[in-house]
C-alpha atoms as one frame of an Amber mdcrd trajectory, in Angstrom:
protein
   0.119   0.111   0.115   1.231   3.382  -0.974   1.653   6.146   1.649   0.813
  10.015   1.063   1.959  12.527   3.517  -0.451  15.428   3.729   0.758  18.581
   5.493  -1.630  21.190   6.129  -2.494  23.377   9.092  -6.245  23.342   7.878
  -7.494  19.981   9.727 -10.649  20.052   7.565  -8.767  19.882   4.409  -6.346
  17.543   5.451  -9.005  15.064   6.674 -10.948  15.425   3.377  -7.890  14.737
   1.283  -7.293  11.715   3.658 -11.068  10.308   3.273 -10.831  10.627  -0.539
  -7.190   9.078  -1.049  -8.233   6.173   1.535 -10.990   5.495  -0.895  -8.286
   4.807  -3.535  -6.517   2.343  -1.367  -3.714   4.898  -0.073  -2.470   5.177
   3.380  -2.543   8.792   4.461  -0.527  10.298   7.188  -1.513  13.734   8.290
   0.608  16.549   9.709  -0.294  19.959  10.825   2.905  21.888   9.947   6.093
  21.424   8.286   8.260  20.852  11.616   5.869  18.035  12.459   6.154  16.479
   8.890   9.954  16.564   9.116   9.737  14.689  12.357   7.489  12.107  10.978
   9.933  11.515   8.028  12.169   9.988  10.481   9.750   6.926  10.592   7.530
   7.275   7.666   8.605   6.507   3.948   5.881   8.395   1.942   5.777   7.560
  -1.776   4.271  11.256  -2.232   3.810  14.406  -0.064   1.077  17.032  -0.517
   2.334  20.272   1.030   0.527  23.344   1.605   2.325  26.614   1.172   0.684
  28.772   3.676   1.219  27.228   7.365   2.359  28.492  10.778   5.422  27.073
  12.459   7.247  26.348   9.094   5.621  27.231   5.692   5.502  25.072   2.824
   8.584  26.439   1.133  10.709  25.903   4.309   9.318  22.380   4.563  10.314
  21.245   0.970  13.737  22.986   1.253  14.371  21.011   4.469  13.410  17.844
   2.643  15.452  18.479  -0.286  18.530  19.541   1.916  18.281  16.127   3.724
  18.862  14.365   0.725  17.689  10.992   2.059  13.958  11.681   0.592  13.385
  10.950  -2.836   9.398  11.202  -3.224   7.708  13.624  -5.412   6.063  16.694
  -3.804   2.660  17.926  -4.681   2.030  21.759  -3.609  -1.223  23.031  -2.737
  -2.100  26.805  -2.338  -4.890  29.418  -2.803  -2.323  31.513  -4.275  -0.346
  30.993  -7.453   3.314  30.796  -6.322   6.308  31.993  -8.518   7.242  29.216
 -11.397  10.803  29.906 -10.369  10.017  28.387  -6.843   8.474  25.378  -8.399
  11.558  24.578 -10.650  13.953  25.466  -7.805  12.177  23.018  -5.394  11.546
  20.534  -8.168   7.845  19.981  -7.587   6.175  17.234  -9.108   2.988  19.425
  -9.269   0.445  22.071  -8.265  -3.193  22.400  -7.077  -4.505  25.828  -6.546
  -7.252  25.744  -3.926  -9.868  24.909  -4.228  -9.391  22.226  -6.403 -11.671
  19.414  -7.545 -11.554  15.957  -6.065 -11.197  14.468  -9.570  -8.042  16.788
 -10.158  -6.579  15.616  -6.701  -7.345  11.881  -7.209  -5.880  12.072 -11.056
  -2.797  13.992  -9.960  -2.178  11.398  -7.070  -2.574   8.404  -9.264  -0.345
   9.768 -11.644   2.436  10.537  -9.040   2.173   7.399  -7.188   1.979   5.029
 -10.193   4.993   2.799 -10.315
């Protein structure tokens, strides 16, 4: 079973994503901020991370930078945000994709399926 790490401070959004992806036979781990996600990566080996940009404690950009800097995690990262981030940031951090909030459930499922296909 593939594992998806969802990092979003909005619990209702994270839980909705979890419910949809579990229907697709994926295991979902939810973290409320970037610092919590980095701690969970010591025990989890996700096949994909879905990370929100705007979060307290550690924002999505900082979280992705820390994941990439570590060098031991090689999973795709799907970024989600209500604002369109700069294209340069996506290229610099090597995002696998971007979903603009609000996004359709079909777009979420299709994108996750593409990124977790082996």
